[in-house]
Amino acid sequence: MSEQVFLITSEIKTYPWGKKGQASLVAQLASIPDCHVDESVTYAELWMGTHPAAPSRVLDSGKLLSEHLAANPHLLGEPVINRFGLKDGNLPFLFKVLSFDKALPVQIHPNKSLAERIHANQPERYGDPNHKPEMALALSQFHVLCGFLPGFQMLAYLSSVPEFASMFSQDLIDNLSSAVQQKDADRQKGVLKELWSTLLKANKAAVEQNLSTLVDRYRSAKVSPEEEKVKPLLLRLYDMYPGDHGVFCAFMMNYYVLNEGHALSVTVGEPHAYISGDIIECMATSDNTIAAAFCPEEDKDIDNFLAGVQVSPALGKTLIQPTMFTPGSTHTNGTLVFNPGINELAVMQVIVAKSHIEGHRPRRGPSIAIVTDGAGTIVWADGSKRLHLKRGQVVFIGQGTAVKFSAGERPFHLYRAFVEVPLD
């Protein structure tokens, strides 16, 4: 029978928006043996899991993690296998570290039915039929656009920013104004989606001209208090993607700045664009991203984006409130649980103080942990087995395994993604 705890590899993905070379946290944490960091390469994502686009391997044997789990299903546990219909040793979650200083595409992730349809129609573009709800946990200051602004806030920008308002017909703006005044939530959703559709399908030359005029005004003259709040964001997006439709998202989407240790959830269909930062990300196992802006034209899929986008302005409801990990645990006061309400996943932030121990009770599902700072030891099997862990190393922990994390002469930081099936 396989060991319950063992080291696995992480796999690097490079994208244009990643940070370069050693400036990237992804490059710093990469645990691929003999990995050479090229200072000209943008290291964007570090993947840990079984997704075939960048699968982890068992470090000692080199065998695919999925193959190892298929041969040792006790590591997943029958309840998890049955609940999520797992096959071929696949995990229900995908765990990542992202490091980026340029905005990712404005995008949504599909629900299950849309994912199945687009995978069937375009398997080369959408490589799996799964949905992709996700969460992001800041490791440094994290700037992000997520979800639609409430109608009244968008209406304020339409009233104060003529270059933005000129992208839409007056009838459409009047419809939004009427829906806001009447507090008709369903009607507001319909108008907001129509505004979004109009912007994304707008003539490129008109978008470029209006943005150029707006940016010139912002850089050369004083602006209204309403515009002053959004001006730095818009100029930043314009510098990243001059002339792109997505720059106008500054007037249409919620803008968050999250400090280290704060997290948000992204539901299926929720528009979002990560702008800059270093984050832990965890999602249902999928690589399905439907992009609409901040990317090459050939990567955009406006029709499927509009088919899947959910218009649910809910300012503040995106943030995840962590809880202390205490029930059934021992020696634990440095573990926080970030539960986004997604069946497939949750994430623990584990900070082991100098010379201290964090004990975690057995979980009813598998987990993966990555060390982000310091070094320490993981102990299991009633203290009879242990592994020394250092920064960047990734460990798989089989279901039903009680573990303890101990620190030496300095604190020991790690993040642990897990899935757990509730007791009946």
CSV table of C-alpha atoms in Angstrom, one decimal:
chain,number,residue,atom,x,y,z
A,1,MET,CA,0.0,0.0,0.0
A,2,SER,CA,1.3,3.5,-0.9
A,3,GLU,CA,2.6,5.9,1.7
A,4,GLN,CA,-0.1,8.4,2.9
A,5,VAL,CA,2.2,11.5,2.5
A,6,PHE,CA,4.7,12.1,-0.3
A,7,LEU,CA,6.3,14.8,-2.3
A,8,ILE,CA,5.0,15.8,-5.7
A,9,THR,CA,6.2,18.2,-8.4
A,10,SER,CA,4.6,21.4,-9.4
A,11,GLU,CA,4.4,22.4,-13.1
A,12,ILE,CA,5.1,25.9,-14.6
A,13,LYS,CA,2.9,27.7,-17.1
A,14,THR,CA,4.2,30.8,-18.8
A,15,TYR,CA,1.8,33.5,-20.1
A,16,PRO,CA,2.5,37.1,-21.3
A,17,TRP,CA,1.0,38.6,-18.1
A,18,GLY,CA,3.4,36.7,-15.7
A,19,LYS,CA,6.2,38.4,-13.8
A,20,LYS,CA,9.7,37.9,-15.4
A,21,GLY,CA,12.4,35.7,-14.0
A,22,GLN,CA,13.2,35.7,-10.3
A,23,ALA,CA,10.8,38.5,-9.8
A,24,SER,CA,8.0,35.9,-10.2
A,25,LEU,CA,6.9,34.1,-7.1
A,26,VAL,CA,6.1,31.2,-9.4
A,27,ALA,CA,9.8,30.9,-10.5
A,28,GLN,CA,10.9,31.2,-6.9
A,29,LEU,CA,8.7,28.4,-5.8
A,30,ALA,CA,9.1,26.0,-8.7
A,31,SER,CA,10.0,22.6,-7.4
A,32,ILE,CA,10.8,21.0,-10.7
A,33,PRO,CA,14.2,19.3,-10.3
A,34,ASP,CA,17.0,21.2,-12.0
A,35,CYS,CA,14.7,24.0,-13.0
A,36,HIS,CA,16.6,26.9,-14.6
A,37,VAL,CA,15.1,30.4,-14.3
A,38,ASP,CA,15.4,32.5,-17.4
A,39,GLU,CA,15.1,36.2,-16.6
A,40,SER,CA,13.4,36.9,-19.9
A,41,VAL,CA,10.6,34.4,-19.3
A,42,THR,CA,7.3,35.4,-17.8
A,43,TYR,CA,6.5,32.8,-15.1
A,44,ALA,CA,2.8,33.1,-14.6
A,45,GLU,CA,1.3,30.0,-12.9
A,46,LEU,CA,2.4,27.0,-10.9
A,47,TRP,CA,0.0,24.1,-11.1
A,48,MET,CA,-0.4,21.3,-8.6
A,49,GLY,CA,-2.9,18.5,-9.3
A,50,THR,CA,-3.9,16.1,-12.0
A,51,HIS,CA,-5.2,18.3,-14.8
A,52,PRO,CA,-3.6,16.9,-18.0
A,53,ALA,CA,-2.5,20.4,-19.2
A,54,ALA,CA,0.2,20.4,-16.5
A,55,PRO,CA,0.0,17.3,-14.3
A,56,SER,CA,2.0,16.8,-11.2
A,57,ARG,CA,4.2,13.7,-10.7
A,58,VAL,CA,5.3,11.8,-7.7
A,59,LEU,CA,8.7,13.2,-7.0
A,60,ASP,CA,10.5,9.9,-6.1
A,61,SER,CA,9.1,7.7,-8.9
A,62,GLY,CA,8.3,10.3,-11.7
A,63,LYS,CA,5.0,8.6,-12.1
A,64,LEU,CA,2.0,10.8,-12.9
A,65,LEU,CA,0.1,11.7,-9.7
A,66,SER,CA,-3.1,10.6,-11.4
A,67,GLU,CA,-1.7,7.2,-12.2
A,68,HIS,CA,-0.5,6.8,-8.7
A,69,LEU,CA,-3.9,7.7,-7.3
A,70,ALA,CA,-5.7,5.4,-9.7
A,71,ALA,CA,-3.5,2.6,-8.4
A,72,ASN,CA,-4.1,3.6,-4.8
A,73,PRO,CA,-7.7,4.9,-4.6
A,74,HIS,CA,-7.6,4.7,-0.7
A,75,LEU,CA,-5.6,8.0,-1.0
A,76,LEU,CA,-8.7,9.7,-2.4
A,77,GLY,CA,-11.2,7.8,-0.4
A,78,GLU,CA,-14.4,6.2,-1.7
A,79,PRO,CA,-16.7,8.9,-0.5
A,80,VAL,CA,-14.8,11.6,-2.5
A,81,ILE,CA,-14.5,9.3,-5.6
A,82,ASN,CA,-18.3,8.6,-5.5
A,83,ARG,CA,-19.4,12.1,-4.8
A,84,PHE,CA,-17.5,13.7,-7.7
A,85,GLY,CA,-17.6,10.7,-10.1
A,86,LEU,CA,-13.8,10.7,-10.2
A,87,LYS,CA,-12.1,8.5,-12.8
A,88,ASP,CA,-8.5,7.6,-13.6
A,89,GLY,CA,-7.1,9.0,-10.3
A,90,ASN,CA,-8.1,12.6,-10.9
A,91,LEU,CA,-8.5,15.1,-8.1
A,92,PRO,CA,-11.7,17.3,-8.0
A,93,PHE,CA,-9.6,20.4,-7.4
A,94,LEU,CA,-6.7,22.2,-9.1
A,95,PHE,CA,-4.3,24.1,-6.9
A,96,LYS,CA,-2.1,27.0,-8.3
A,97,VAL,CA,0.2,29.9,-7.4
A,98,LEU,CA,-0.1,32.9,-9.8
A,99,SER,CA,2.4,35.8,-10.1
A,100,PHE,CA,1.6,38.6,-12.4
A,101,ASP,CA,2.1,42.3,-13.0
A,102,LYS,CA,-0.2,42.7,-16.1
A,103,ALA,CA,-3.9,42.1,-16.2
A,104,LEU,CA,-5.2,38.7,-17.1
A,105,PRO,CA,-8.0,38.6,-19.7
A,106,VAL,CA,-11.5,39.8,-18.7
A,107,GLN,CA,-13.1,36.4,-18.5
A,108,ILE,CA,-15.7,34.1,-17.1
A,109,HIS,CA,-15.6,30.4,-16.3
A,110,PRO,CA,-18.5,28.2,-17.5
A,111,ASN,CA,-21.1,26.3,-15.5
A,112,LYS,CA,-21.3,22.6,-16.1
A,113,SER,CA,-23.8,22.7,-18.9
A,114,LEU,CA,-22.0,25.4,-20.9
A,115,ALA,CA,-18.7,23.7,-20.3
A,116,GLU,CA,-20.0,20.4,-21.7
A,117,ARG,CA,-21.4,22.2,-24.8
A,118,ILE,CA,-18.3,24.3,-25.6
A,119,HIS,CA,-16.0,21.3,-25.0
A,120,ALA,CA,-18.1,19.2,-27.4
A,121,ASN,CA,-18.1,22.0,-30.1
A,122,GLN,CA,-14.5,23.2,-29.6
A,123,PRO,CA,-12.5,20.5,-27.8
A,124,GLU,CA,-9.2,22.0,-29.1
A,125,ARG,CA,-10.1,25.3,-27.3
A,126,TYR,CA,-12.0,24.1,-24.3
A,127,GLY,CA,-10.1,21.0,-23.2
A,128,ASP,CA,-12.5,19.6,-20.6
A,129,PRO,CA,-16.2,19.5,-19.9
A,130,ASN,CA,-16.0,20.7,-16.3
A,131,HIS,CA,-17.2,23.9,-14.6
A,132,LYS,CA,-14.6,26.1,-12.9
A,133,PRO,CA,-15.7,28.0,-9.8
A,134,GLU,CA,-12.6,29.3,-8.0
A,135,MET,CA,-11.1,31.2,-5.2
A,136,ALA,CA,-8.1,33.5,-4.9
A,137,LEU,CA,-6.1,34.2,-1.7
A,138,ALA,CA,-3.6,37.1,-1.7
A,139,LEU,CA,0.1,36.5,-0.9
A,140,SER,CA,0.9,40.1,-1.7
A,141,GLN,CA,-1.3,43.1,-2.5
A,142,PHE,CA,-3.8,41.9,-5.1
A,143,HIS,CA,-5.6,44.1,-7.5
A,144,VAL,CA,-8.7,42.6,-9.2
A,145,LEU,CA,-11.9,43.4,-11.1
A,146,CYS,CA,-14.7,41.1,-10.2
A,147,GLY,CA,-18.4,41.2,-10.8
A,148,PHE,CA,-20.7,43.9,-12.2
A,149,LEU,CA,-21.0,47.3,-10.4
A,150,PRO,CA,-24.5,47.9,-9.1
A,151,GLY,CA,-26.7,49.7,-11.7
A,152,PHE,CA,-26.7,53.0,-9.7
A,153,GLN,CA,-22.9,53.2,-9.7
A,154,MET,CA,-22.6,52.4,-13.4
A,155,LEU,CA,-25.3,55.0,-14.1
A,156,ALA,CA,-23.2,57.6,-12.2
A,157,TYR,CA,-20.2,56.9,-14.5
A,158,LEU,CA,-22.5,57.1,-17.6
A,159,SER,CA,-23.6,60.6,-16.4
A,160,SER,CA,-20.1,61.9,-15.6
A,161,VAL,CA,-17.9,60.3,-18.3
A,162,PRO,CA,-19.0,61.4,-21.8
A,163,GLU,CA,-16.4,59.2,-23.5
A,164,PHE,CA,-17.9,56.1,-21.8
A,165,ALA,CA,-21.5,57.1,-22.3
A,166,SER,CA,-20.9,57.6,-26.1
A,167,MET,CA,-20.3,53.9,-26.4
A,168,PHE,CA,-24.1,53.3,-25.9
A,169,SER,CA,-27.4,54.6,-27.2
A,170,GLN,CA,-29.3,57.1,-25.2
A,171,ASP,CA,-32.2,54.7,-25.1
A,172,LEU,CA,-30.1,52.1,-23.4
A,173,ILE,CA,-28.8,54.6,-20.8
A,174,ASP,CA,-32.4,55.8,-20.2
A,175,ASN,CA,-33.5,52.2,-19.7
A,176,LEU,CA,-30.9,51.7,-17.0
A,177,SER,CA,-31.9,54.9,-15.3
A,178,SER,CA,-35.5,53.9,-15.3
A,179,ALA,CA,-34.7,50.4,-13.9
A,180,VAL,CA,-32.5,51.9,-11.2
A,181,GLN,CA,-35.2,54.5,-10.2
A,182,GLN,CA,-37.9,51.8,-10.0
A,183,LYS,CA,-35.5,49.4,-8.1
A,184,ASP,CA,-36.4,46.7,-10.6
A,185,ALA,CA,-33.5,44.2,-10.1
A,186,ASP,CA,-34.5,41.9,-12.9
A,187,ARG,CA,-34.8,44.7,-15.4
A,188,GLN,CA,-31.4,46.1,-14.2
A,189,LYS,CA,-29.8,42.8,-14.9
A,190,GLY,CA,-31.2,42.7,-18.4
A,191,VAL,CA,-30.0,46.2,-19.2
A,192,LEU,CA,-26.5,45.7,-17.6
A,193,LYS,CA,-26.1,42.6,-19.8
A,194,GLU,CA,-27.1,44.6,-22.9
A,195,LEU,CA,-24.6,47.3,-22.0
A,196,TRP,CA,-21.9,44.7,-21.7
A,197,SER,CA,-22.8,43.1,-25.0
A,198,THR,CA,-22.8,46.6,-26.7
A,199,LEU,CA,-19.4,47.4,-25.4
A,200,LEU,CA,-17.8,44.1,-26.4
A,201,LYS,CA,-19.3,44.2,-29.9
A,202,ALA,CA,-18.5,47.9,-30.4
A,203,ASN,CA,-16.5,49.1,-33.4
A,204,LYS,CA,-12.8,48.9,-32.5
A,205,ALA,CA,-12.0,52.3,-34.0
A,206,ALA,CA,-14.7,53.9,-31.9
A,207,VAL,CA,-13.4,52.3,-28.8
A,208,GLU,CA,-9.8,53.4,-29.5
A,209,GLN,CA,-10.9,56.9,-30.3
A,210,ASN,CA,-13.1,57.3,-27.2
A,211,LEU,CA,-10.4,55.8,-25.0
A,212,SER,CA,-7.7,58.1,-26.5
A,213,THR,CA,-9.9,61.2,-25.9
A,214,LEU,CA,-10.6,60.1,-22.3
A,215,VAL,CA,-7.0,59.3,-21.5
A,216,ASP,CA,-5.9,62.7,-22.9
A,217,ARG,CA,-8.4,64.4,-20.8
A,218,TYR,CA,-7.4,62.5,-17.6
A,219,ARG,CA,-3.7,63.3,-18.2
A,220,SER,CA,-4.2,67.0,-18.9
A,221,ALA,CA,-7.0,68.3,-16.9
A,222,LYS,CA,-8.8,68.1,-13.6
A,223,VAL,CA,-11.7,65.7,-13.4
A,224,SER,CA,-14.9,65.3,-11.4
A,225,PRO,CA,-14.7,63.7,-7.9
A,226,GLU,CA,-16.7,60.7,-9.4
A,227,GLU,CA,-14.0,60.2,-12.0
A,228,GLU,CA,-11.1,60.9,-9.7
A,229,LYS,CA,-11.8,57.7,-7.9
A,230,VAL,CA,-11.4,55.6,-11.0
A,231,LYS,CA,-8.8,57.6,-12.9
A,232,PRO,CA,-5.7,55.7,-11.6
A,233,LEU,CA,-7.2,52.4,-12.4
A,234,LEU,CA,-8.3,53.4,-15.9
A,235,LEU,CA,-4.9,54.9,-16.8
A,236,ARG,CA,-3.2,51.7,-15.5
A,237,LEU,CA,-5.4,49.5,-17.6
A,238,TYR,CA,-4.9,51.7,-20.6
A,239,ASP,CA,-1.1,51.5,-20.2
A,240,MET,CA,-1.3,47.7,-20.2
A,241,TYR,CA,-3.8,47.4,-23.1
A,242,PRO,CA,-4.2,50.6,-25.0
A,243,GLY,CA,-7.3,50.7,-27.1
A,244,ASP,CA,-8.8,47.6,-25.6
A,245,HIS,CA,-12.5,47.4,-24.9
A,246,GLY,CA,-11.7,46.0,-21.5
A,247,VAL,CA,-10.3,49.4,-20.3
A,248,PHE,CA,-13.9,50.6,-20.0
A,249,CYS,CA,-14.5,47.8,-17.4
A,250,ALA,CA,-13.1,50.3,-14.9
A,251,PHE,CA,-16.6,51.9,-15.1
A,252,MET,CA,-18.5,48.6,-15.1
A,253,MET,CA,-17.0,46.2,-12.6
A,254,ASN,CA,-16.2,46.1,-8.9
A,255,TYR,CA,-12.5,46.9,-8.2
A,256,TYR,CA,-10.9,45.3,-5.1
A,257,VAL,CA,-7.5,45.8,-3.6
A,258,LEU,CA,-6.9,42.8,-1.3
A,259,ASN,CA,-3.9,42.8,1.2
A,260,GLU,CA,-2.0,39.6,2.0
A,261,GLY,CA,-4.2,37.0,3.7
A,262,HIS,CA,-7.5,38.2,2.2
A,263,ALA,CA,-9.4,36.1,-0.3
A,264,LEU,CA,-12.3,36.2,-2.7
A,265,SER,CA,-14.4,33.7,-4.5
A,266,VAL,CA,-15.4,33.7,-8.2
A,267,THR,CA,-18.5,31.9,-9.1
A,268,VAL,CA,-19.2,30.4,-12.6
A,269,GLY,CA,-20.3,33.1,-15.0
A,270,GLU,CA,-18.9,35.9,-12.9
A,271,PRO,CA,-16.8,38.3,-15.0
A,272,HIS,CA,-13.3,39.0,-13.6
A,273,ALA,CA,-9.8,40.2,-14.4
A,274,TYR,CA,-6.9,39.8,-12.1
A,275,ILE,CA,-4.7,42.9,-12.5
A,276,SER,CA,-1.6,42.4,-10.4
A,277,GLY,CA,-0.3,40.5,-7.4
A,278,ASP,CA,0.8,37.1,-6.1
A,279,ILE,CA,-2.0,34.7,-5.2
A,280,ILE,CA,-2.9,31.2,-4.2
A,281,GLU,CA,-5.7,30.0,-6.5
A,282,CYS,CA,-7.8,26.9,-6.2
A,283,MET,CA,-10.6,25.8,-8.5
A,284,ALA,CA,-12.6,22.8,-9.6
A,285,THR,CA,-10.4,20.8,-12.0
A,286,SER,CA,-10.8,22.7,-15.2
A,287,ASP,CA,-8.9,24.9,-17.6
A,288,ASN,CA,-11.9,26.4,-19.2
A,289,THR,CA,-11.6,30.2,-19.6
A,290,ILE,CA,-13.9,32.2,-21.8
A,291,ALA,CA,-12.2,35.5,-22.6
A,292,ALA,CA,-13.6,38.8,-23.8
A,293,ALA,CA,-10.9,41.5,-23.4
A,294,PHE,CA,-7.2,42.0,-22.6
A,295,CYS,CA,-6.1,39.3,-25.0
A,296,PRO,CA,-5.5,38.8,-28.7
A,297,GLU,CA,-8.6,38.9,-30.9
A,298,GLU,CA,-8.2,35.2,-31.7
A,299,ASP,CA,-8.5,34.3,-28.0
A,300,LYS,CA,-11.8,36.2,-27.5
A,301,ASP,CA,-15.1,34.3,-27.6
A,302,ILE,CA,-17.7,37.0,-27.2
A,303,ASP,CA,-20.7,34.9,-28.0
A,304,ASN,CA,-20.0,32.2,-25.4
A,305,PHE,CA,-18.9,34.9,-22.9
A,306,LEU,CA,-22.3,36.5,-23.3
A,307,ALA,CA,-24.1,33.2,-23.1
A,308,GLY,CA,-22.4,32.4,-19.8
A,309,VAL,CA,-22.0,35.7,-18.1
A,310,GLN,CA,-24.0,36.2,-14.9
A,311,VAL,CA,-25.2,39.7,-14.0
A,312,SER,CA,-25.6,39.7,-10.3
A,313,PRO,CA,-24.3,42.9,-8.7
A,314,ALA,CA,-23.5,42.1,-5.1
A,315,LEU,CA,-20.8,44.4,-3.8
A,316,GLY,CA,-18.8,42.9,-1.0
A,317,LYS,CA,-20.4,39.4,-1.2
A,318,THR,CA,-17.4,38.1,-3.1
A,319,LEU,CA,-15.0,38.3,-0.1
A,320,ILE,CA,-14.3,35.1,1.9
A,321,GLN,CA,-14.3,35.4,5.7
A,322,PRO,CA,-11.8,32.8,7.1
A,323,THR,CA,-12.5,30.8,10.2
A,324,MET,CA,-10.0,29.3,12.7
A,325,PHE,CA,-9.4,25.6,12.2
A,326,THR,CA,-10.2,24.3,15.7
A,327,PRO,CA,-12.8,21.5,15.8
A,328,GLY,CA,-11.1,18.2,16.4
A,329,SER,CA,-7.6,19.6,16.1
A,330,THR,CA,-4.7,19.8,18.5
A,331,HIS,CA,-1.9,22.3,19.0
A,332,THR,CA,-3.6,24.6,16.5
A,333,ASN,CA,-3.9,28.3,16.6
A,334,GLY,CA,-2.1,29.3,13.4
A,335,THR,CA,-4.4,27.7,10.8
A,336,LEU,CA,-7.2,29.6,9.0
A,337,VAL,CA,-9.7,27.9,6.7
A,338,PHE,CA,-10.9,29.8,3.6
A,339,ASN,CA,-14.1,28.1,2.5
A,340,PRO,CA,-15.6,29.7,-0.7
A,341,GLY,CA,-18.7,27.5,-0.6
A,342,ILE,CA,-17.5,25.4,-3.5
A,343,ASN,CA,-18.0,21.7,-3.0
A,344,GLU,CA,-14.8,20.6,-4.6
A,345,LEU,CA,-12.4,22.7,-2.5
A,346,ALA,CA,-11.3,24.9,0.4
A,347,VAL,CA,-7.9,26.2,1.4
A,348,MET,CA,-6.0,26.4,4.7
A,349,GLN,CA,-3.5,29.1,5.5
A,350,VAL,CA,-1.0,27.5,7.9
A,351,ILE,CA,1.5,29.7,9.8
A,352,VAL,CA,3.6,27.7,12.2
A,353,ALA,CA,5.3,30.0,14.7
A,354,LYS,CA,9.0,29.5,15.6
A,355,SER,CA,9.5,26.2,17.5
A,356,HIS,CA,5.7,25.6,17.4
A,357,ILE,CA,3.5,22.8,16.1
A,358,GLU,CA,0.3,22.9,14.2
A,359,GLY,CA,-1.8,19.7,14.4
A,360,HIS,CA,-4.4,18.8,11.8
A,361,ARG,CA,-7.0,16.1,12.4
A,362,PRO,CA,-7.7,13.6,9.6
A,363,ARG,CA,-9.6,15.0,6.7
A,364,ARG,CA,-12.3,13.1,4.8
A,365,GLY,CA,-10.6,13.7,1.5
A,366,PRO,CA,-7.2,14.3,-0.1
A,367,SER,CA,-5.1,17.5,0.1
A,368,ILE,CA,-2.1,19.2,-1.4
A,369,ALA,CA,0.1,21.6,0.5
A,370,ILE,CA,2.9,24.0,-0.7
A,371,VAL,CA,5.5,25.7,1.4
A,372,THR,CA,5.7,29.4,0.6
A,373,ASP,CA,8.1,30.5,3.3
A,374,GLY,CA,10.5,29.0,5.8
A,375,ALA,CA,11.1,25.3,6.4
A,376,GLY,CA,9.8,22.7,8.7
A,377,THR,CA,8.6,19.1,9.1
A,378,ILE,CA,5.4,17.2,8.5
A,379,VAL,CA,4.9,14.3,10.8
A,380,TRP,CA,2.2,11.5,10.5
A,381,ALA,CA,1.6,7.9,11.5
A,382,ASP,CA,1.5,8.8,15.2
A,383,GLY,CA,4.9,10.5,14.9
A,384,SER,CA,6.6,7.5,13.3
A,385,LYS,CA,7.0,9.1,9.9
A,386,ARG,CA,8.2,12.5,8.8
A,387,LEU,CA,9.4,14.6,5.9
A,388,HIS,CA,11.5,17.8,6.0
A,389,LEU,CA,9.9,20.5,3.9
A,390,LYS,CA,11.5,23.6,2.5
A,391,ARG,CA,10.2,26.6,0.5
A,392,GLY,CA,8.7,25.6,-2.9
A,393,GLN,CA,8.2,21.9,-2.0
A,394,VAL,CA,4.8,20.4,-2.5
A,395,VAL,CA,3.3,17.5,-0.5
A,396,PHE,CA,0.3,15.2,-1.2
A,397,ILE,CA,-1.6,14.1,1.9
A,398,GLY,CA,-4.0,11.2,1.6
A,399,GLN,CA,-7.5,11.2,3.0
A,400,GLY,CA,-7.8,10.1,6.6
A,401,THR,CA,-4.3,11.2,7.6
A,402,ALA,CA,-3.7,13.2,10.8
A,403,VAL,CA,-0.6,15.3,10.4
A,404,LYS,CA,1.5,17.8,12.4
A,405,PHE,CA,3.5,20.6,11.0
A,406,SER,CA,6.5,21.8,13.1
A,407,ALA,CA,8.7,24.8,12.7
A,408,GLY,CA,12.4,25.2,13.7
A,409,GLU,CA,14.2,28.4,14.3
A,410,ARG,CA,12.0,30.5,12.0
A,411,PRO,CA,8.3,30.5,11.1
A,412,PHE,CA,7.0,28.0,8.6
A,413,HIS,CA,4.3,29.1,6.1
A,414,LEU,CA,2.2,26.8,3.9
A,415,TYR,CA,-1.1,26.6,2.1
A,416,ARG,CA,-3.1,23.4,2.0
A,417,ALA,CA,-5.9,22.8,-0.6
A,418,PHE,CA,-8.4,20.1,0.3
A,419,VAL,CA,-11.7,18.5,-0.5
A,420,GLU,CA,-13.8,16.9,2.1
A,421,VAL,CA,-17.1,15.0,2.0
A,422,PRO,CA,-19.4,15.9,4.9
A,423,LEU,CA,-20.5,13.2,7.3
A,424,ASP,CA,-24.1,12.0,6.6
